[in-house]
Amino acid sequence: MLKISRRLVALLLVGASALASAKDPQPSAIVVGGGLAGLTAAFELQQRGWNVTLLEAKPSVGGRASLAATEWIGSAKLQPQLNHYLQGFQLQTVPAPGYVRQIGYLVDGQYFSVDDLAKAQPTTAESIKRYEKSLDDLASSIEDPLNPLATHTLIKLDGITVANWLDKLNLTPTARALVDQRIRSRLDEPSRLSLLHLAQQARVYRGLWEDERRVARLPGGSPVLAQAFVKRLKVVKTNARVSSISQDAKGVTVKVGATGYHADYAVLAVPLPALGKISLTPALLPLQQKALADINYGWRDQMLLKFKKPVWGKARLTGEIFSDKGLGMLWVEPALKGGANLLINLSGDNARLLNAFGDRQMVDQVLIRFDQRYPGAREQFTGFELRRFGKDGLAGGAYVAYGPGEISRYWRIWEKPLGRVLFAGEHTEVLYPGTLEGALRSGQRAAEQASLLAAGKPLEAPKAKLAESKPAEQKGGFFSRLFN
Ligand SMILES: Cc1cc2nc3c(=O)[nH]c(=O)nc-3n(C[C@H](O)[C@H](O)[C@H](O)COP(=O)(O)OP(=O)(O)OC[C@H]3O[C@@H](n4cnc5c(N)ncnc54)[C@H](O)[C@@H]3O)c2cc1C
C-alpha cells in the first residue's frame, strides 16, 4: 500500500510538473541590479508575462538615486519615460518655481541670476555666451546624435579634450571658472572629457537644455519611484550580490554566494566598475573587457549639510548654481524635520582631490569655506549626510562621461546581447547617459530585446527616440575655425 502510494505520489508529481511546464510557457529572467534600469527591465518583462527575479546587492533598491529629498523632474518633452512612469504609478510631483528653471552663479560668494550677471559683470556674461554659442555650433554640426561619428571631422572632435577646446576660446578667468564648474558638475572635469561627448549631449538637449530641466520636484526623490516599481514586482531579493553568471544553450545560472538561480535570460543592469567584478562564462568580448577598464566615469559626490537656520540669509541658493570656487552645484533642500538643508554636489577633480579625506574631514573642508562666505555657518551646523559614489565599489563613479577617443572605440557596444545576457544601465544608453531617463530607457530596451530573443525574432537596431528638439543646422566654415 505504501509502495503504491509512493509511486502514485511520484507519478502525480511528474504529472504535476509536466502540467506546470505545459501551463507555464512564460520565459524567465533574472535581473541583476536594483537601480532604476534593473527595476524598469524587471517591471517591463513582468508586464509581458515573464517570471522575473530581481537581485540587488545592497540592503535596499534604488542604486544611485540621489540624496535630494525632492528631486528635480524635467518636462515630459525632455524626460518622456520618467514622466510616463510617474504618471502611470500616480506619483504626485510639485511644480518648480520659475526662478529655479534657469541656472545661477556664485561669484566670490555672491549669487547672480543669468540676467543679473549680464548687468553686473557684462564681460564675464559675454564670455559665457561665447562659450554657449560655440558649443551650440558644435552641437548643430551633429546631424544625428545616434551617429556622432558620422564624419571625419566629428571623429577628430572625439580626440580633443573639452579643456583644450576651452583654452582656444580665451574666456575671461571668471567665465572660464564658471564654465568649468558647469561642465564638471554635469559631466566631469573638462580635461578628462571628449569634446564629442559634450557636443553630442548638447545636440541631444539642443533647444531644451535649461528651462525644461527643472519643471517639477518629486517629493521623496527618485527612491520613491524605485519603491513604486518594487511594489509591483513579484520577486525582489536584496542583500543578494551576484558573483558569477554562466550560460549555455538552455539558459543562464546566476550565483549569489552558494545559491544558483536559473532562468532563460539575464539582464545585467550594474555600472561598469561593478560589472568587472562579476565572473561571466563565456567571457565578455575583448572590446567590452577593454571598455570595462577604460571608459571614464564622472566624479560627483553629494553632501547634504543641515543647519539650524538658513545661514545664507536671503541668498537664493536654490536651483542649479555654479560657483567660481569649485563648490559645485548646490541647492537648498526642504528640511523635512525643521532647520535648513543645503545639498552640495562636489564634482570632477575637486571631488577626486577630497577622496583621501574621511567623511567628516571632507565636510569640514566645505564648511570652512562656507563659513568664510556666510559667517556663523559652523555654529548653526547640525549634521550631514554624504554619498561618495566614487568610493562605492558597487557604483565606481557617478555616471559614464566619455573621455577622449572613447566614443570612437566603444560606441553602442553594450546594446548587443552576449548570448542570453543583456545589458542595461545608464552607461548603455546613447542619448541620455547619466540620467534617470537614460536608466529607464535602457531597462525598456533590454526588456524589448529579451522578448525578441525569446520569440526567436531578430534584434532590430534599437529604436532610440530623441526628445523633441531643434533640428540640426549646417554651419559652413565652423570646423575650419575650430581646427585653425
Ligand atoms: C550625484 C548624482 C546626482 C545625479 N543627479 C541626477 C539628476 O538630477 N537627474 C537625473 O536624471 N539623473 C541624475 N543622476 C543620474 C542617475 O541617478 C543615474 O543615471 C541612475 O540612477 C542610474 O541607474 P542605473 O540603474 O543605471 O544604475 P544604479 O542606480 O547604479 O543601479 C545599479 C544597481 O546594481 C547594484 N549592483 C551592483 N553590483 C551588483 C551585483 N554584483 N549584484 C547585484 N547587484 C549589484 C547596485 O547596488 C545598484 O543598486 C545623478 C547621479 C549621481 C551619482
Coordinates of C-alpha atoms and ligand atoms in Angstrom, one line a residue:
M1 CA 0.0 0.0 0.0
L2 CA 2.8 2.3 1.0
K3 CA 4.7 1.4 -2.2
I4 CA 1.7 2.1 -4.4
S5 CA 1.1 5.4 -2.8
R6 CA 4.7 6.4 -3.2
R7 CA 4.6 5.5 -6.9
L8 CA 1.3 7.3 -7.1
V9 CA 2.8 10.4 -5.5
A10 CA 5.8 10.2 -7.8
L11 CA 3.5 9.8 -10.8
L12 CA 1.4 12.7 -9.6
L13 CA 4.5 14.8 -9.1
V14 CA 5.8 14.0 -12.6
G15 CA 2.3 14.7 -13.9
A16 CA 2.1 18.0 -11.9
S17 CA 5.5 19.2 -13.1
A18 CA 4.6 18.3 -16.7
L19 CA 1.4 20.1 -16.3
A20 CA 3.2 23.0 -14.8
S21 CA 5.6 23.2 -17.7
A22 CA 2.7 22.8 -20.2
K23 CA 0.8 25.6 -18.4
D24 CA 3.9 27.6 -17.8
P25 CA 5.3 28.6 -21.2
Q26 CA 6.4 32.1 -19.9
P27 CA 10.1 32.7 -20.3
S28 CA 12.0 33.7 -17.2
A29 CA 14.7 36.3 -16.5
I30 CA 17.0 37.2 -13.7
V31 CA 17.7 40.9 -13.4
V32 CA 20.9 41.8 -11.7
G33 CA 20.9 45.3 -10.1
G34 CA 18.0 47.1 -8.5
G35 CA 18.8 50.6 -9.8
L36 CA 16.2 52.3 -12.0
A37 CA 17.5 50.4 -15.1
G38 CA 17.1 47.0 -13.5
L39 CA 13.8 47.9 -11.9
T40 CA 12.4 49.0 -15.3
A41 CA 13.7 45.9 -17.1
A42 CA 12.1 43.7 -14.4
F43 CA 8.8 45.6 -14.5
E44 CA 8.6 45.6 -18.3
L45 CA 9.3 41.9 -18.5
Q46 CA 6.8 41.0 -15.8
Q47 CA 4.2 43.1 -17.7
R48 CA 4.9 40.8 -20.7
G49 CA 4.1 37.8 -18.5
W50 CA 7.7 36.8 -17.8
N51 CA 8.8 35.2 -14.5
V52 CA 11.3 37.7 -13.1
T53 CA 13.6 37.6 -10.2
L54 CA 15.5 40.8 -9.3
L55 CA 18.7 40.5 -7.4
E56 CA 20.2 43.6 -5.6
A57 CA 23.5 43.5 -3.7
K58 CA 22.6 46.3 -1.2
P59 CA 20.0 46.1 1.6
S60 CA 17.7 48.3 -0.5
V61 CA 17.0 49.1 -4.1
G62 CA 17.3 52.5 -5.9
G63 CA 21.0 52.4 -6.8
R64 CA 22.5 55.8 -7.5
A65 CA 19.3 57.6 -6.7
S66 CA 20.0 61.0 -5.2
L67 CA 20.3 62.3 -1.7
A68 CA 17.9 65.0 -2.6
A69 CA 14.7 64.8 -0.6
T70 CA 12.7 66.2 -3.5
E71 CA 14.4 65.6 -6.9
W72 CA 14.0 67.9 -9.9
I73 CA 12.0 66.4 -12.7
G74 CA 12.4 67.5 -16.3
S75 CA 9.5 68.2 -18.7
A76 CA 7.6 65.4 -20.5
K77 CA 9.4 66.6 -23.6
L78 CA 12.8 66.3 -22.1
Q79 CA 12.2 63.2 -20.0
P80 CA 9.2 61.4 -21.5
Q81 CA 9.9 58.0 -19.9
L82 CA 10.4 59.4 -16.5
N83 CA 7.1 61.3 -16.8
H84 CA 5.4 58.2 -18.2
Y85 CA 6.2 56.1 -15.1
L86 CA 5.5 58.9 -12.7
Q87 CA 2.1 59.3 -14.2
G88 CA 1.5 55.5 -14.6
F89 CA 2.3 55.0 -10.9
Q90 CA 0.3 58.1 -9.9
L91 CA 3.3 59.7 -8.1
Q92 CA 2.5 63.4 -7.5
T93 CA 5.1 66.0 -8.4
V94 CA 5.1 69.6 -7.3
P95 CA 5.6 72.4 -9.9
A96 CA 9.0 74.0 -9.6
P97 CA 9.1 77.8 -9.0
G98 CA 10.1 79.8 -12.1
Y99 CA 13.4 81.1 -10.7
V100 CA 14.9 77.6 -10.4
R101 CA 14.4 76.8 -14.1
Q102 CA 17.4 78.9 -15.1
I103 CA 20.9 78.3 -13.8
G104 CA 22.6 80.7 -11.4
Y105 CA 26.1 81.6 -10.5
L106 CA 28.1 82.3 -7.3
V107 CA 30.9 84.7 -8.0
D108 CA 33.0 85.5 -4.9
G109 CA 30.2 84.1 -2.9
Q110 CA 27.6 86.4 -4.4
Y111 CA 24.6 85.0 -6.1
F112 CA 23.7 86.1 -9.7
S113 CA 20.9 85.0 -12.0
V114 CA 21.9 84.9 -15.6
D115 CA 20.3 88.3 -16.1
D116 CA 21.9 89.8 -13.0
L117 CA 25.3 88.6 -14.2
A118 CA 24.8 90.3 -17.6
K119 CA 24.2 93.6 -15.8
A120 CA 26.8 93.4 -13.1
Q121 CA 29.6 91.7 -14.9
P122 CA 29.0 92.1 -18.7
T123 CA 32.4 90.9 -19.8
T124 CA 32.0 87.6 -17.8
A125 CA 28.5 87.2 -19.2
E126 CA 29.6 87.8 -22.8
S127 CA 32.4 85.3 -22.4
I128 CA 29.9 82.7 -21.1
K129 CA 27.6 83.5 -24.1
R130 CA 30.5 82.9 -26.4
Y131 CA 31.1 79.5 -24.9
E132 CA 27.4 78.7 -25.3
K133 CA 27.3 79.8 -28.9
S134 CA 30.5 77.9 -29.8
L135 CA 29.1 74.7 -28.1
D136 CA 25.8 75.2 -30.0
D137 CA 27.7 75.5 -33.3
L138 CA 29.4 72.2 -32.5
A139 CA 26.1 70.6 -31.5
S140 CA 24.4 71.7 -34.6
S141 CA 27.1 70.1 -36.8
I142 CA 25.9 66.7 -35.5
E143 CA 23.1 65.7 -37.7
D144 CA 22.1 62.5 -35.9
P145 CA 23.1 62.2 -32.2
L146 CA 22.8 58.4 -32.5
N147 CA 25.6 58.6 -35.0
P148 CA 28.1 61.2 -33.7
L149 CA 31.0 59.6 -35.6
A150 CA 29.4 60.3 -39.0
T151 CA 32.2 62.4 -40.4
H152 CA 36.0 62.6 -40.1
T153 CA 35.7 66.0 -38.5
L154 CA 33.4 64.6 -35.8
I155 CA 35.8 61.7 -35.2
K156 CA 38.5 64.3 -34.8
L157 CA 36.4 66.1 -32.1
D158 CA 36.5 62.8 -30.1
G159 CA 40.3 63.1 -29.8
I160 CA 40.2 66.6 -28.3
T161 CA 39.6 67.3 -24.7
V162 CA 37.0 69.8 -23.7
A163 CA 39.7 71.7 -21.7
N164 CA 41.9 72.1 -24.9
W165 CA 38.9 73.5 -26.8
L166 CA 38.0 75.9 -23.9
D167 CA 41.7 77.1 -23.9
K168 CA 41.2 78.2 -27.5
L169 CA 38.0 80.2 -26.7
N170 CA 40.1 82.5 -24.5
L171 CA 37.3 83.1 -21.9
T172 CA 37.8 85.6 -19.1
P173 CA 39.2 83.9 -16.0
T174 CA 35.9 84.2 -14.1
A175 CA 33.9 82.9 -17.1
R176 CA 36.2 80.0 -17.5
A177 CA 35.9 79.1 -13.8
L178 CA 32.1 79.2 -14.1
V179 CA 32.0 77.2 -17.4
D180 CA 34.5 74.6 -16.0
Q181 CA 32.2 74.2 -13.0
R182 CA 29.1 73.9 -15.1
I183 CA 30.8 71.1 -17.2
R184 CA 32.3 69.2 -14.3
S185 CA 29.0 69.4 -12.3
R186 CA 27.0 67.9 -15.2
L187 CA 29.6 65.5 -16.8
D188 CA 33.1 65.5 -15.5
E189 CA 36.4 67.5 -15.4
P190 CA 36.8 69.3 -18.8
S191 CA 40.4 67.9 -19.0
R192 CA 39.0 64.3 -18.9
L193 CA 36.1 64.7 -21.3
S194 CA 35.9 64.1 -25.0
L195 CA 34.7 67.2 -26.9
L196 CA 32.5 65.0 -29.0
H197 CA 30.7 63.8 -25.9
L198 CA 30.0 67.3 -24.8
A199 CA 28.8 68.3 -28.3
Q200 CA 26.7 65.2 -28.7
Q201 CA 25.0 65.8 -25.3
A202 CA 24.4 69.4 -26.3
R203 CA 22.9 68.2 -29.5
V204 CA 20.5 65.8 -27.7
Y205 CA 19.3 68.7 -25.5
R206 CA 19.5 71.4 -28.1
G207 CA 16.8 74.0 -27.5
L208 CA 15.6 72.2 -24.4
W209 CA 18.7 72.4 -22.2
E210 CA 17.8 74.8 -19.4
D211 CA 14.2 75.7 -18.9
E212 CA 12.9 72.1 -19.4
R213 CA 15.3 70.6 -16.9
R214 CA 13.5 71.5 -13.7
V215 CA 9.8 71.9 -14.2
A216 CA 8.8 69.9 -11.1
R217 CA 10.0 68.2 -7.9
L218 CA 9.3 64.7 -6.8
P219 CA 8.8 64.7 -3.0
G220 CA 10.9 62.0 -1.6
G221 CA 13.1 61.9 -4.7
S222 CA 13.9 59.0 -7.0
P223 CA 13.8 56.4 -4.2
V224 CA 10.0 57.0 -4.2
L225 CA 10.0 56.0 -7.9
A226 CA 12.2 52.9 -7.1
Q227 CA 9.7 51.8 -4.4
A228 CA 6.8 52.2 -6.8
F229 CA 8.5 49.7 -9.1
V230 CA 9.2 47.4 -6.2
K231 CA 5.6 47.4 -5.1
R232 CA 4.7 46.0 -8.5
L233 CA 7.4 43.4 -8.7
K234 CA 6.7 39.8 -7.6
V235 CA 10.3 38.7 -6.6
V236 CA 12.9 41.1 -5.4
K237 CA 15.8 39.9 -3.3
T238 CA 18.1 42.4 -1.6
N239 CA 21.4 41.7 0.0
A240 CA 21.9 39.4 -3.0
R241 CA 25.3 40.2 -4.5
V242 CA 25.8 38.3 -7.8
S243 CA 29.3 36.9 -8.2
S244 CA 29.0 34.9 -11.4
I245 CA 26.8 34.3 -14.4
S246 CA 27.2 31.3 -16.7
Q247 CA 25.1 30.4 -19.7
D248 CA 24.6 27.5 -22.1
A249 CA 22.2 26.9 -24.9
K250 CA 19.4 26.3 -22.5
G251 CA 19.6 29.2 -20.1
V252 CA 21.6 31.1 -17.5
T253 CA 22.8 30.4 -14.0
V254 CA 23.3 33.3 -11.7
K255 CA 25.2 32.8 -8.5
V256 CA 24.7 34.6 -5.2
G257 CA 27.1 33.0 -2.7
A258 CA 26.4 29.3 -2.9
T259 CA 22.8 29.8 -4.3
G260 CA 22.3 29.4 -8.0
Y261 CA 19.3 31.0 -9.8
H262 CA 18.3 29.6 -13.2
A263 CA 16.4 31.3 -15.9
D264 CA 16.2 31.7 -19.7
Y265 CA 17.8 35.1 -19.8
A266 CA 19.7 37.5 -17.6
V267 CA 19.7 41.3 -17.6
L268 CA 22.8 42.8 -16.2
A269 CA 21.9 46.3 -15.0
V270 CA 25.0 47.2 -13.0
P271 CA 27.5 50.0 -13.6
L272 CA 30.7 49.0 -15.5
P273 CA 33.0 49.0 -12.4
A274 CA 30.6 46.6 -10.7
L275 CA 30.2 44.5 -13.9
G276 CA 34.0 44.0 -13.9
K277 CA 33.6 42.2 -10.5
I278 CA 31.2 39.6 -11.9
S279 CA 32.7 36.5 -13.4
L280 CA 31.0 35.7 -16.8
T281 CA 31.1 32.4 -18.7
P282 CA 31.5 32.8 -21.6
A283 CA 33.5 35.9 -21.0
L284 CA 32.7 39.4 -22.4
L285 CA 34.0 40.2 -25.8
P286 CA 37.6 41.6 -25.8
L287 CA 36.4 45.1 -26.7
Q288 CA 33.9 45.0 -23.8
Q289 CA 36.6 43.9 -21.4
K290 CA 38.8 46.7 -22.6
A291 CA 36.0 49.1 -22.1
L292 CA 35.5 48.0 -18.5
A293 CA 39.0 49.2 -17.6
D294 CA 38.9 52.2 -19.9
I295 CA 35.6 54.1 -20.0
N296 CA 35.7 57.3 -18.0
Y297 CA 33.2 57.8 -15.2
G298 CA 32.4 61.3 -13.9
W299 CA 33.0 62.0 -10.3
R300 CA 30.3 63.6 -8.3
D301 CA 29.8 63.2 -4.6
Q302 CA 26.7 64.5 -2.8
M303 CA 26.8 66.2 0.6
L304 CA 23.7 67.3 2.5
L305 CA 24.5 69.9 5.1
K306 CA 22.0 70.5 7.9
F307 CA 21.8 73.9 9.7
K308 CA 19.5 75.2 12.4
K309 CA 18.5 78.1 10.2
P310 CA 19.3 79.3 6.6
V311 CA 22.7 80.9 7.3
W312 CA 22.8 82.1 3.7
G313 CA 20.1 84.7 4.6
K314 CA 18.1 85.7 1.6
A315 CA 20.6 84.5 -1.0
R316 CA 18.8 82.3 -3.5
L317 CA 20.8 79.1 -3.3
T318 CA 18.1 77.2 -5.0
G319 CA 18.3 75.8 -8.5
E320 CA 21.4 74.7 -10.3
I321 CA 24.1 77.1 -9.2
F322 CA 27.7 77.0 -10.3
S323 CA 30.4 78.7 -8.2
D324 CA 33.7 80.1 -9.4
K325 CA 35.3 78.5 -6.3
G326 CA 34.6 74.9 -7.3
L327 CA 32.0 74.4 -4.6
G328 CA 29.8 72.7 -7.2
M329 CA 26.2 72.7 -8.0
L330 CA 24.2 73.4 -4.9
W331 CA 20.6 73.9 -3.9
V332 CA 18.5 74.4 -0.8
E333 CA 16.6 71.3 0.2
P334 CA 13.3 71.5 2.0
A335 CA 14.2 70.4 5.6
L336 CA 11.5 67.9 6.4
K337 CA 12.2 68.0 10.1
G338 CA 12.8 71.7 10.5
G339 CA 16.0 73.7 10.1
A340 CA 17.6 74.4 6.7
N341 CA 19.3 71.9 4.4
L342 CA 21.8 72.6 1.7
L343 CA 22.7 70.0 -0.9
I344 CA 26.2 70.4 -2.4
N345 CA 27.5 68.4 -5.3
L346 CA 31.3 68.1 -5.4
S347 CA 32.3 67.2 -8.9
G348 CA 35.3 66.4 -11.1
D349 CA 38.8 66.8 -9.8
N350 CA 37.7 68.9 -6.8
A351 CA 35.9 65.8 -5.6
R352 CA 38.7 63.5 -6.6
L353 CA 41.1 65.6 -4.5
L354 CA 39.0 65.1 -1.5
N355 CA 38.9 61.3 -2.0
A356 CA 41.7 60.8 0.5
F357 CA 39.7 62.6 3.2
G358 CA 37.5 60.8 5.7
D359 CA 33.8 61.8 5.6
R360 CA 34.0 64.3 8.5
Q361 CA 37.2 65.8 7.2
M362 CA 35.6 66.3 3.8
V363 CA 32.5 68.0 5.3
D364 CA 34.9 70.3 7.4
Q365 CA 36.7 71.4 4.2
V366 CA 33.4 72.5 2.7
L367 CA 32.1 74.0 6.0
I368 CA 35.3 76.1 6.5
R369 CA 34.9 77.7 3.0
F370 CA 31.2 78.1 3.5
D371 CA 31.7 79.8 6.9
Q372 CA 34.1 82.3 5.3
R373 CA 31.3 83.4 3.0
Y374 CA 28.4 83.0 5.4
P375 CA 29.8 83.7 8.9
G376 CA 28.2 81.7 11.6
A377 CA 27.6 78.7 9.4
R378 CA 29.7 76.4 11.5
E379 CA 27.8 77.3 14.7
Q380 CA 24.5 76.6 13.0
F381 CA 25.6 73.3 11.6
T382 CA 23.8 70.3 13.0
G383 CA 24.8 67.4 10.8
F384 CA 25.4 65.9 7.4
E385 CA 24.7 63.0 5.0
L386 CA 27.2 62.0 2.4
R387 CA 27.1 59.8 -0.7
R388 CA 30.5 59.1 -2.2
F389 CA 29.8 57.4 -5.5
G390 CA 33.5 57.2 -6.5
K391 CA 34.3 55.2 -3.3
D392 CA 31.3 52.9 -3.6
G393 CA 32.5 49.6 -5.1
L394 CA 29.0 48.9 -6.5
A395 CA 28.9 52.2 -8.4
G396 CA 32.6 53.1 -9.1
G397 CA 31.7 56.7 -10.0
A398 CA 28.8 59.0 -10.8
Y399 CA 28.0 58.0 -14.3
V400 CA 29.6 57.4 -17.7
A401 CA 31.3 60.5 -19.2
Y402 CA 33.3 59.6 -22.3
G403 CA 37.0 60.5 -22.3
P404 CA 38.9 61.4 -25.4
G405 CA 38.8 58.7 -28.1
E406 CA 36.3 56.6 -26.1
I407 CA 33.2 57.3 -28.3
S408 CA 35.3 56.1 -31.3
R409 CA 36.3 52.9 -29.6
Y410 CA 33.2 52.0 -27.6
W411 CA 30.1 53.5 -29.2
R412 CA 27.0 51.3 -28.6
I413 CA 28.9 48.2 -27.6
W414 CA 26.6 47.4 -24.7
E415 CA 23.4 47.2 -26.8
K416 CA 24.4 43.9 -28.2
P417 CA 23.5 40.9 -26.0
L418 CA 26.1 38.4 -25.0
G419 CA 24.2 35.2 -25.8
R420 CA 21.4 35.1 -23.2
V421 CA 22.8 38.1 -21.2
L422 CA 21.5 41.6 -22.0
F423 CA 23.0 44.8 -20.7
A424 CA 21.1 47.7 -19.2
G425 CA 22.0 50.8 -17.1
E426 CA 22.6 54.5 -17.8
H427 CA 26.0 53.6 -19.3
T428 CA 24.4 51.6 -22.1
E429 CA 22.2 54.5 -23.1
V430 CA 23.4 56.5 -26.1
L431 CA 21.2 59.6 -25.9
Y432 CA 20.6 60.1 -22.2
P433 CA 23.5 58.6 -20.3
G434 CA 24.0 59.7 -16.7
T435 CA 20.3 60.4 -16.1
L436 CA 17.2 58.8 -14.7
E437 CA 15.6 59.0 -18.1
G438 CA 18.6 57.1 -19.6
A439 CA 18.4 54.4 -16.9
L440 CA 14.7 53.9 -17.6
R441 CA 15.1 53.7 -21.3
S442 CA 17.9 51.2 -21.1
G443 CA 15.7 48.9 -19.0
Q444 CA 12.9 49.2 -21.6
R445 CA 15.4 48.4 -24.4
A446 CA 16.8 45.4 -22.6
A447 CA 13.2 44.0 -21.9
E448 CA 12.3 44.5 -25.5
Q449 CA 15.4 42.7 -26.7
A450 CA 14.9 39.8 -24.3
S451 CA 11.3 39.4 -25.7
L452 CA 12.5 39.4 -29.2
L453 CA 15.2 36.8 -28.4
A454 CA 12.7 34.6 -26.6
A455 CA 10.3 34.8 -29.6
G456 CA 13.2 33.8 -31.9
K457 CA 13.0 37.1 -33.7
P458 CA 16.0 39.0 -34.9
L459 CA 17.0 42.0 -32.9
E460 CA 16.3 45.2 -34.7
A461 CA 18.7 48.1 -34.3
P462 CA 17.4 49.6 -31.1
K463 CA 15.0 52.4 -31.6
A464 CA 16.2 55.4 -29.6
K465 CA 13.8 58.3 -29.9
L466 CA 15.2 61.8 -29.4
A467 CA 13.2 64.2 -27.3
E468 CA 11.7 66.9 -29.5
S469 CA 14.4 69.5 -30.0
K470 CA 15.6 72.0 -32.6
P471 CA 16.8 70.4 -35.9
A472 CA 20.4 70.4 -36.7
E473 CA 21.7 73.3 -38.8
Q474 CA 24.7 73.1 -41.0
K475 CA 27.3 75.8 -40.2
G476 CA 29.8 76.3 -43.1
G477 CA 33.4 77.1 -42.1
F478 CA 32.9 76.4 -38.4
F479 CA 35.2 73.5 -38.2
S480 CA 38.0 75.2 -40.1
R481 CA 37.7 78.0 -37.5
L482 CA 37.9 75.4 -34.7
F483 CA 40.9 73.5 -36.0
N484 CA 42.8 76.5 -37.1
Ligands
LIG1 C1 25.4 62.6 -7.6 C2 24.4 62.2 -8.7 C3 23.4 63.1 -9.0 C4 22.5 62.7 -10.0 N1 21.5 63.6 -10.3 C5 20.7 63.3 -11.3 C6 19.6 64.2 -11.7 O1 19.4 65.2 -11.0 N2 18.8 63.8 -12.7 C7 18.9 62.7 -13.4 O2 18.1 62.4 -14.3 N3 19.9 61.8 -13.1 C8 20.8 62.1 -12.1 N4 21.8 61.2 -11.8 C9 22.0 60.0 -12.6 C10 21.0 58.9 -12.2 O3 21.0 58.8 -10.8 C11 21.6 57.6 -12.7 O4 21.8 57.7 -14.1 C12 20.7 56.4 -12.5 O5 20.3 56.3 -11.1 C13 21.5 55.1 -12.8 O6 20.6 54.0 -12.7 P1 21.2 52.5 -13.1 O7 20.1 51.6 -12.8 O8 21.8 52.6 -14.4 O9 22.4 52.2 -12.1 P2 22.4 52.1 -10.5 O10 21.5 53.1 -9.9 O11 23.9 52.3 -10.1 O12 21.9 50.7 -10.2 C14 22.8 49.6 -10.2 C15 22.5 48.7 -9.1 O13 23.2 47.5 -9.2 C16 23.6 47.0 -7.9 N5 24.7 46.1 -8.1 C17 26.0 46.4 -8.4 N6 26.7 45.2 -8.5 C18 25.8 44.2 -8.2 C19 26.0 42.8 -8.0 N7 27.2 42.2 -8.3 N8 24.9 42.1 -7.7 C20 23.7 42.6 -7.5 N9 23.5 44.0 -7.6 C21 24.6 44.8 -7.9 C22 24.0 48.3 -7.2 O14 24.0 48.2 -5.8 C23 22.9 49.3 -7.7 O15 21.7 49.3 -6.9 C24 22.7 61.5 -10.7 C25 23.7 60.6 -10.4 C26 24.6 61.0 -9.3 C27 25.6 60.0 -9.0

